[in-house]
Short mmCIF file of C-alpha atoms and ligand atoms in Angstrom, two decimals:
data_model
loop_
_atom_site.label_atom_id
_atom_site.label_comp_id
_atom_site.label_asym_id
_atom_site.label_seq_id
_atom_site.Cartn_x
_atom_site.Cartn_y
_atom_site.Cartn_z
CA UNK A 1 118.51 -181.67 207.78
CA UNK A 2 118.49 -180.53 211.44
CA UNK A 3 114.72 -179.51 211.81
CA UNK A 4 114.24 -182.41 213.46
CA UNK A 5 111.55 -182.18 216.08
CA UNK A 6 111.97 -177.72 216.06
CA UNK A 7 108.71 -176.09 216.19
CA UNK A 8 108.29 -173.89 212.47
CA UNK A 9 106.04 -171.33 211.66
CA UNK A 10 105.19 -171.01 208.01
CA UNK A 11 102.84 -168.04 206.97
CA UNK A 12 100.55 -168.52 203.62
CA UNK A 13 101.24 -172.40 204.07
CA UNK A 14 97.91 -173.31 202.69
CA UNK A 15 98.99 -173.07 199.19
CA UNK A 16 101.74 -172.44 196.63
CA UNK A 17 105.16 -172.55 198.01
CA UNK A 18 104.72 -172.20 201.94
CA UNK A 19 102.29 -175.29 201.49
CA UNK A 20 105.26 -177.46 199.88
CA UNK A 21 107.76 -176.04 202.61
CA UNK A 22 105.29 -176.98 205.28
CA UNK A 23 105.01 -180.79 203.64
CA UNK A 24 108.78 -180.99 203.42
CA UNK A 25 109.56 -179.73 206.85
CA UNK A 26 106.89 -182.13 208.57
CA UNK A 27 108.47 -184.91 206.40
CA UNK A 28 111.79 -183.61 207.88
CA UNK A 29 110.19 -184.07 211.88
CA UNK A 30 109.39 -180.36 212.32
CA UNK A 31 106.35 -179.20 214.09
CA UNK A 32 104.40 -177.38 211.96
CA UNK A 33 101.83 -173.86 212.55
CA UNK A 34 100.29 -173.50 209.29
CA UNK A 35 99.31 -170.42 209.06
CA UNK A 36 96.84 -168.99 206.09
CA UNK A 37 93.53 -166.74 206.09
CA UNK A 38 92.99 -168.42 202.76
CA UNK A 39 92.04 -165.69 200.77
CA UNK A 40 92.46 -165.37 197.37
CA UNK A 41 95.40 -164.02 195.42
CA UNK A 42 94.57 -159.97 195.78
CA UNK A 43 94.22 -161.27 199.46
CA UNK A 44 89.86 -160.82 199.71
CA UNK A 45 88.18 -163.48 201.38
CA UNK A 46 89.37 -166.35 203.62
CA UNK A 47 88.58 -170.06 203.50
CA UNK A 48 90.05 -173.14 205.58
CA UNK A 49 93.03 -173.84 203.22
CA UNK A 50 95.00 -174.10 206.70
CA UNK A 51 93.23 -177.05 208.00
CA UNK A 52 93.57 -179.55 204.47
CA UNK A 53 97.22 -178.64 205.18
CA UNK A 54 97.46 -179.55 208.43
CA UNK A 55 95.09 -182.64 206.97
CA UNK A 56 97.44 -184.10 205.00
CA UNK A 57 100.59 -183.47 207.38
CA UNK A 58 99.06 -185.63 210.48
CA UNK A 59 97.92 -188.13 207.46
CA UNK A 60 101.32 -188.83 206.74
CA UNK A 61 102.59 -189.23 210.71
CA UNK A 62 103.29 -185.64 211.19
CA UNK A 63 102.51 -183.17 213.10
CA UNK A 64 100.82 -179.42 212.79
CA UNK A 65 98.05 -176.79 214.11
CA UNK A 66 96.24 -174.44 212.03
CA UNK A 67 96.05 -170.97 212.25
CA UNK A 68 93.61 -168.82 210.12
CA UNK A 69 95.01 -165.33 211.27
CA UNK A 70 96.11 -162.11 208.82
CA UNK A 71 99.83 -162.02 209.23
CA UNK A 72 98.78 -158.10 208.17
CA UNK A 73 96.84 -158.03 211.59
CA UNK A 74 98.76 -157.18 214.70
CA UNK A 75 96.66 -159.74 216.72
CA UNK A 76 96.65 -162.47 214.28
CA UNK A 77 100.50 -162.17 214.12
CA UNK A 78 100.73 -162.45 217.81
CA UNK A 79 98.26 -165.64 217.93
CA UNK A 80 100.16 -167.39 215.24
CA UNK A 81 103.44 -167.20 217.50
CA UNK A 82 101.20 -167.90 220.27
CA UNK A 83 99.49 -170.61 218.46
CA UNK A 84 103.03 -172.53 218.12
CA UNK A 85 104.17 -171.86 221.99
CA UNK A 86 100.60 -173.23 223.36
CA UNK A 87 100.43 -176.25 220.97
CA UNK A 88 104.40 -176.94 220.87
CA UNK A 89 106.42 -175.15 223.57
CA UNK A 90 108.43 -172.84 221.77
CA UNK A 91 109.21 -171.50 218.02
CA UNK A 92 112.37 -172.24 216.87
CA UNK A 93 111.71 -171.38 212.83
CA UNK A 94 109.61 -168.66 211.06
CA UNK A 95 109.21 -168.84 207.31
CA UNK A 96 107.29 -165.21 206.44
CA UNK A 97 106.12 -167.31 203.48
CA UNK A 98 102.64 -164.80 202.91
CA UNK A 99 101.75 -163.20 200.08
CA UNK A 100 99.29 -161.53 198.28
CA UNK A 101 99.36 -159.17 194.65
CA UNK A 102 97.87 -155.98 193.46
CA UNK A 103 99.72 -155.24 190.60
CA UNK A 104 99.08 -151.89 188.71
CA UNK A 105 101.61 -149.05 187.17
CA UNK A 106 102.60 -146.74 190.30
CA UNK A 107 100.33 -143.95 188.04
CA UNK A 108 97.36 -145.98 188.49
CA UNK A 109 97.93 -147.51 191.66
CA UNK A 110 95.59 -146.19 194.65
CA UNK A 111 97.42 -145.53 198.27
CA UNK A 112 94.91 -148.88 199.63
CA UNK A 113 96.61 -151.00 196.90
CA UNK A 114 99.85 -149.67 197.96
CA UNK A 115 99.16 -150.13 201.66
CA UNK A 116 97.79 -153.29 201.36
CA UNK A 117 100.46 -154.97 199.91
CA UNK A 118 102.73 -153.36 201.97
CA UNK A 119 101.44 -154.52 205.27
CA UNK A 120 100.86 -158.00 204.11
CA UNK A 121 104.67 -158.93 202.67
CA UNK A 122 106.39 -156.34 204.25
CA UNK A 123 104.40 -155.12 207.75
CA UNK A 124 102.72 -158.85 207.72
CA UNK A 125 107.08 -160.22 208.26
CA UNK A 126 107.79 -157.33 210.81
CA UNK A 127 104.98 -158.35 212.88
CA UNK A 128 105.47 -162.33 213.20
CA UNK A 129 109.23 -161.96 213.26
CA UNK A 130 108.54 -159.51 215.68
CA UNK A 131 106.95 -161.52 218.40
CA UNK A 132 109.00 -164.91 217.68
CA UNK A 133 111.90 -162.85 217.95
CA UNK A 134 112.05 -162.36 222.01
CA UNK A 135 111.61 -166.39 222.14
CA UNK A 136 113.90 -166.94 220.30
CA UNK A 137 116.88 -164.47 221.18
CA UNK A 138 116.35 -165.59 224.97
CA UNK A 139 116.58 -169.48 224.29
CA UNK A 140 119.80 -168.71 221.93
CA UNK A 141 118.33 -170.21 218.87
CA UNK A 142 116.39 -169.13 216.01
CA UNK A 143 115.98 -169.56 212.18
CA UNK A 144 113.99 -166.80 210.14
CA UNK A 145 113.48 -166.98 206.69
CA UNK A 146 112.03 -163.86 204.84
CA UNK A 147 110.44 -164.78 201.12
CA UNK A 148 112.15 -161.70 198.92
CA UNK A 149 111.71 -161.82 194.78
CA UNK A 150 113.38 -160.67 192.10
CA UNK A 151 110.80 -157.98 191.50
CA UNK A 152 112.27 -155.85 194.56
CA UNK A 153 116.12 -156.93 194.12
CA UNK A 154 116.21 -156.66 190.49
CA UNK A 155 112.98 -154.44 189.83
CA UNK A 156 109.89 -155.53 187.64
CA UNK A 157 107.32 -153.65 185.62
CA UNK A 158 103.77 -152.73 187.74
CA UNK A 159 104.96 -154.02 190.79
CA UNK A 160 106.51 -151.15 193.09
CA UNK A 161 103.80 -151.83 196.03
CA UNK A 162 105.05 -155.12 195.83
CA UNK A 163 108.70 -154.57 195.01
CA UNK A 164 109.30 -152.07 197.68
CA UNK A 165 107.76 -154.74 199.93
CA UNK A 166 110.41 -157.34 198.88
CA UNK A 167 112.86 -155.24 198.94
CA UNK A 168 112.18 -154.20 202.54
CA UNK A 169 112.73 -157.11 203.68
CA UNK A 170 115.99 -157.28 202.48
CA UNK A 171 116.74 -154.33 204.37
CA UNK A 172 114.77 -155.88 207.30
CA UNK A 173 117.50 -159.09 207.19
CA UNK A 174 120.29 -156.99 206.86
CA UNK A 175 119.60 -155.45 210.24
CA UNK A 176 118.10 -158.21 211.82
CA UNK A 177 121.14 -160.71 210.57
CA UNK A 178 123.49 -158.39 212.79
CA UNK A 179 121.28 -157.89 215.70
CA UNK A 180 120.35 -161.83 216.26
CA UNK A 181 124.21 -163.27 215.82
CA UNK A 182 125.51 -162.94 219.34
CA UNK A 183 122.29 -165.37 219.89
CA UNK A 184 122.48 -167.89 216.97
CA UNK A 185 119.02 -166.20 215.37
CA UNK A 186 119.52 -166.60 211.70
CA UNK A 187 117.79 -164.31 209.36
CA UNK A 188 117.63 -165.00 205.19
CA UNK A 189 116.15 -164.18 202.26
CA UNK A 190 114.84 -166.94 199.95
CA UNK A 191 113.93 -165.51 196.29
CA UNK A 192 111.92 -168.43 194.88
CA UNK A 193 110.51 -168.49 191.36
CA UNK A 194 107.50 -171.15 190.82
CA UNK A 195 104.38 -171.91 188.92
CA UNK A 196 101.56 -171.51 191.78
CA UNK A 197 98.44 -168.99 191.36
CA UNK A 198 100.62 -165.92 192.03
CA UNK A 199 102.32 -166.40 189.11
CA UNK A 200 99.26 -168.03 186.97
CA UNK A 201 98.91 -164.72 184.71
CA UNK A 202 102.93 -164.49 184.29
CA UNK A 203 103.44 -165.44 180.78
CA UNK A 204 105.86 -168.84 180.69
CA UNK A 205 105.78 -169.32 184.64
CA UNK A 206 104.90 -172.33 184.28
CA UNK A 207 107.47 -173.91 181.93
CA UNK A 208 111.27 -173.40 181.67
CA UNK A 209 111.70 -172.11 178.74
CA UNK A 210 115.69 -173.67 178.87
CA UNK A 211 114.32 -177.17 179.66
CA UNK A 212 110.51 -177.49 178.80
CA UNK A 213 110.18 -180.66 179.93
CA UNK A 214 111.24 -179.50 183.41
CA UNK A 215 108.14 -177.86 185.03
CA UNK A 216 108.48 -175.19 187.39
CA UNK A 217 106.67 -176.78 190.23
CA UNK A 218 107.05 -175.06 193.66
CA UNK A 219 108.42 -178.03 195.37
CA UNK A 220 111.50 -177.65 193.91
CA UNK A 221 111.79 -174.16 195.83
CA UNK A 222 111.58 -176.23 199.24
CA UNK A 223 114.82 -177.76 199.71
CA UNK A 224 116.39 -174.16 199.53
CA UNK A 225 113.89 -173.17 202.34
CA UNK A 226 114.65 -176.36 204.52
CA UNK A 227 118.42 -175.29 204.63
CA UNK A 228 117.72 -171.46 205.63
CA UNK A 229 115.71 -173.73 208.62
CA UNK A 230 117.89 -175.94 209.77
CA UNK A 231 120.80 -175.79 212.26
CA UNK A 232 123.76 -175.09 209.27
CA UNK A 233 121.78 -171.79 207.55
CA UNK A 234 123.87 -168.97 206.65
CA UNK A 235 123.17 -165.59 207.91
CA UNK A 236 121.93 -162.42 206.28
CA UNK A 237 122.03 -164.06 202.87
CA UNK A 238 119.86 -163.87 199.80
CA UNK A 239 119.27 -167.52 198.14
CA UNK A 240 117.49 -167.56 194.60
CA UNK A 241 115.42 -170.79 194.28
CA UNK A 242 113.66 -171.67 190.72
CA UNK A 243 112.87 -174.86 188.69
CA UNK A 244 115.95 -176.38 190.47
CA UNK A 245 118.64 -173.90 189.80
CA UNK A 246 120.06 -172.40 193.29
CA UNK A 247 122.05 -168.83 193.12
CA UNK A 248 122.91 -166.09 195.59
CA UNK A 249 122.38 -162.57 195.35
CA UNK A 250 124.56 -160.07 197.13
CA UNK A 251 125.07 -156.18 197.20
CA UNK A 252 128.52 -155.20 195.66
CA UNK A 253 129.57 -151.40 195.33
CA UNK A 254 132.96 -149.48 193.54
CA UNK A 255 135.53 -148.01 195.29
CA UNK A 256 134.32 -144.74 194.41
CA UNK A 257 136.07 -141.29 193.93
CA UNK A 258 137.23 -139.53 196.64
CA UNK A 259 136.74 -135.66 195.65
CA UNK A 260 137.51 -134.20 198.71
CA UNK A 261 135.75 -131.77 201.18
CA UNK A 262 136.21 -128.90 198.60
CA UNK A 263 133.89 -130.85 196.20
CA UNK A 264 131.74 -128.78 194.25
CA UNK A 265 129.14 -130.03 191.51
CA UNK A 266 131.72 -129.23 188.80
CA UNK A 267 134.03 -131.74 190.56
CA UNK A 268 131.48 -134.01 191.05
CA UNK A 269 130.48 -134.02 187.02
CA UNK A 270 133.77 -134.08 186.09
CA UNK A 271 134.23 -137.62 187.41
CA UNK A 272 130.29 -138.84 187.00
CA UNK A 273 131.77 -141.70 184.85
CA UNK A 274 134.18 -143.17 187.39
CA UNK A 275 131.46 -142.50 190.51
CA UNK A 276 128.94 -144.68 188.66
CA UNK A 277 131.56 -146.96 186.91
CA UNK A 278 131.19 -150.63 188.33
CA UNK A 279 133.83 -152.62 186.80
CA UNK A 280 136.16 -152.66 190.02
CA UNK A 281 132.68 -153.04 192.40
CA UNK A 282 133.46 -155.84 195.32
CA UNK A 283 131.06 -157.54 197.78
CA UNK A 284 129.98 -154.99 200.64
CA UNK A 285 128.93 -156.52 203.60
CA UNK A 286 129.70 -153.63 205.96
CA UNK A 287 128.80 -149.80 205.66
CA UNK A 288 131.74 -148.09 207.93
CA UNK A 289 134.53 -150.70 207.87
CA UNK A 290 134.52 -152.49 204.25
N1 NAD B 1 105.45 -167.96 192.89
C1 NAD B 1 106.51 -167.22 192.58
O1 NAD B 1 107.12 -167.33 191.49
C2 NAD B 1 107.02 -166.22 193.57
C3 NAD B 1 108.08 -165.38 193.18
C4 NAD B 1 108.62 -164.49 194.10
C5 NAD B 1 108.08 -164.43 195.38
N2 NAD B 1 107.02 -165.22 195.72
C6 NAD B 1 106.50 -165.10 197.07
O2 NAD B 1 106.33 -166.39 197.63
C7 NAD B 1 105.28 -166.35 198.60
C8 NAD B 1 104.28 -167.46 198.33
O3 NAD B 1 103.63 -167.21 197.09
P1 NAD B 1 102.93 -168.32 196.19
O4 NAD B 1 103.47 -168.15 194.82
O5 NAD B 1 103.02 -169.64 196.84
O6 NAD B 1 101.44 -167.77 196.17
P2 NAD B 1 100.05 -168.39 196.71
O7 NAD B 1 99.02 -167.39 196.41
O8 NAD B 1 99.88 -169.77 196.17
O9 NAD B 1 100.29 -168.52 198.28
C9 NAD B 1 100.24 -167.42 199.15
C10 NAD B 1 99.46 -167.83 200.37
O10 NAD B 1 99.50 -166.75 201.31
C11 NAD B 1 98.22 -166.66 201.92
N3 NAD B 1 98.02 -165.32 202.46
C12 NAD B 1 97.83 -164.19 201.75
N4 NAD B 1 97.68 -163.14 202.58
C13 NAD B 1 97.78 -163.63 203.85
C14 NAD B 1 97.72 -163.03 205.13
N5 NAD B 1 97.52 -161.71 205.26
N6 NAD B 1 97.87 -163.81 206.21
C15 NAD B 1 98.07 -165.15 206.08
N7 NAD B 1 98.13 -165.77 204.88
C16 NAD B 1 97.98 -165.02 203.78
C17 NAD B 1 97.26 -167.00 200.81
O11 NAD B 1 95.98 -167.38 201.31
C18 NAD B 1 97.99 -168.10 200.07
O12 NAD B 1 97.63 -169.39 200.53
C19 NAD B 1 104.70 -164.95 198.52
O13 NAD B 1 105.26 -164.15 199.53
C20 NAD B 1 105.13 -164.47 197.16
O14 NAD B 1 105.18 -163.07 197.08
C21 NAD B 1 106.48 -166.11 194.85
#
């Protein structure tokens, strides 16, 4: 895969999946800024899980810097782009790989929890994608991978902090997608499913229940990741990634029911069935012309 010798970014690469993306890119010949405060899953505390990565990267002939900043933190987000541009040159790939969970019913959850999560996933992506993004429009080259889940495209139970986060993003690509294509920058979402610590208290996460014998180990998320990085990724697309099964997910809407600029609410409930009915729905890719 072309990610030979380009300079990646990959947030919350200390662990879990961004840590297996990070091994597989290096492996690959990219340069690698791992970023990760190393804290732990509710995202308190911070350790040097950054630096075994890096570690075992340069052990095995490649190469990478550390970076121990928030991705949350305006300033960290700024020194991990500037981390890769004074240690490499340039940044040519950003995987917004960071995560962290606070899950509670939206009745219980407090506004912190909900802000906290928030700014990690969803504020933590703006901000990194934010300041490789002038790099990379001006050189005319640029891969950016956003790390979505099926809890904000599909919904989940006691995640909407998180959800809404995931979600965002998607709406994040879809702009972002238009806005870098006159200058080859490439924005996806990659959906992975995997047994790392995030998922340690999700009942089955581990195993496939289809195929028990297959594990559900996050390397097997990677290869997805490496082809949103490299030279042939798609752009503004959704990839699911999971125990080895690849999918795409895509928004498709009905034609509708044209009612008319005389509609009025008795109009509107007389056709309710066909306004919500799906069975003609299409791929939408474009608001005013599809
Ligand atoms: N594991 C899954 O099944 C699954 C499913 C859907 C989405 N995801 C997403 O994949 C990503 C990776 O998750 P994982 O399962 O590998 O979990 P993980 O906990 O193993 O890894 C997340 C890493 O992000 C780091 N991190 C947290 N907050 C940070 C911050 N503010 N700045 C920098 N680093 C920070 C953590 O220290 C940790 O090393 C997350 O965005 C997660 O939401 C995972």
């Amino acid at each position: 895969m072309s990610v030979d010798g380009k300079v990646a970014i990959i947030t919350g690469a200390g662990a879990g999946l961004g840590r297996q993306h990070a091994l597989l890119f290096a492996q690959h010949g990219a340069k690698i800024v791992v970023n990760d405060l190393g804290g732990a899953v509710d995202g308190t505390g911070h350790s040097d899980a950054a630096d075994l990565v890096v570690e075992e990267i340069r052990a095995a002939g490649g190469q990478a810097v550390a970076n121990k900043a928030s991705v949350a933190d305006r300033e960290g987000a700024k020194s991990i782009v500037e981390t890769a541009v004074k240690e490499f040159g340039t940044v040519d790939i950003v995987v917004n790989n960071a995560g962290i969970l606070r899950d509670k019913s939206f009745k219980k959850m407090t506004l912190d929890e909900w802000d906290l999560v928030i700014n990690v996933h969803l504020n933590g992506t703006a901000y990194v994608t934010w300041h490789a993004w002038p790099i990379m429009y001006e050189k005319n080259y640029g891969r950016i991978i956003f790390t979505s889940s099926v809890s904000g495209i599909l919904g989940s139970f006691g995640q909407s902090n998180y959800g809404a986060a995931k979600m965002g993003m998607v709406g994040l690509m879809n702009n972002l997608s238009r806005e870098g294509a006159s200058h080859n920058v490439h924005t996806n979402c990659l959906s992975p499913g995997a047994a790392t610590r995030m998922t340690a208290s999700v009942p089955g996460s581990s195993i496939d229940a289809d195929n028990p014998e297959k594990e559900n180990r996050p390397g097997l998320v990677s290869p997805a990741a490496l082809y949103l990085a490299s030279a042939d990724a798609p752009n503004g697309r959704i990839i699911q990634a999971a125990r080895g099964r690849f999918a795409a997910d895509a928004v498709y809407s009905n034609t509708g029911v044209d009612l008319g600029a005389d509609v009025t609410i008795d109009d509107f409930l007389a056709n309710i069935d066909g306004i919500l009915d799906m069975s003609d729905a299409q791929l939408k890719t474009n608001f005013w012309r599809d």
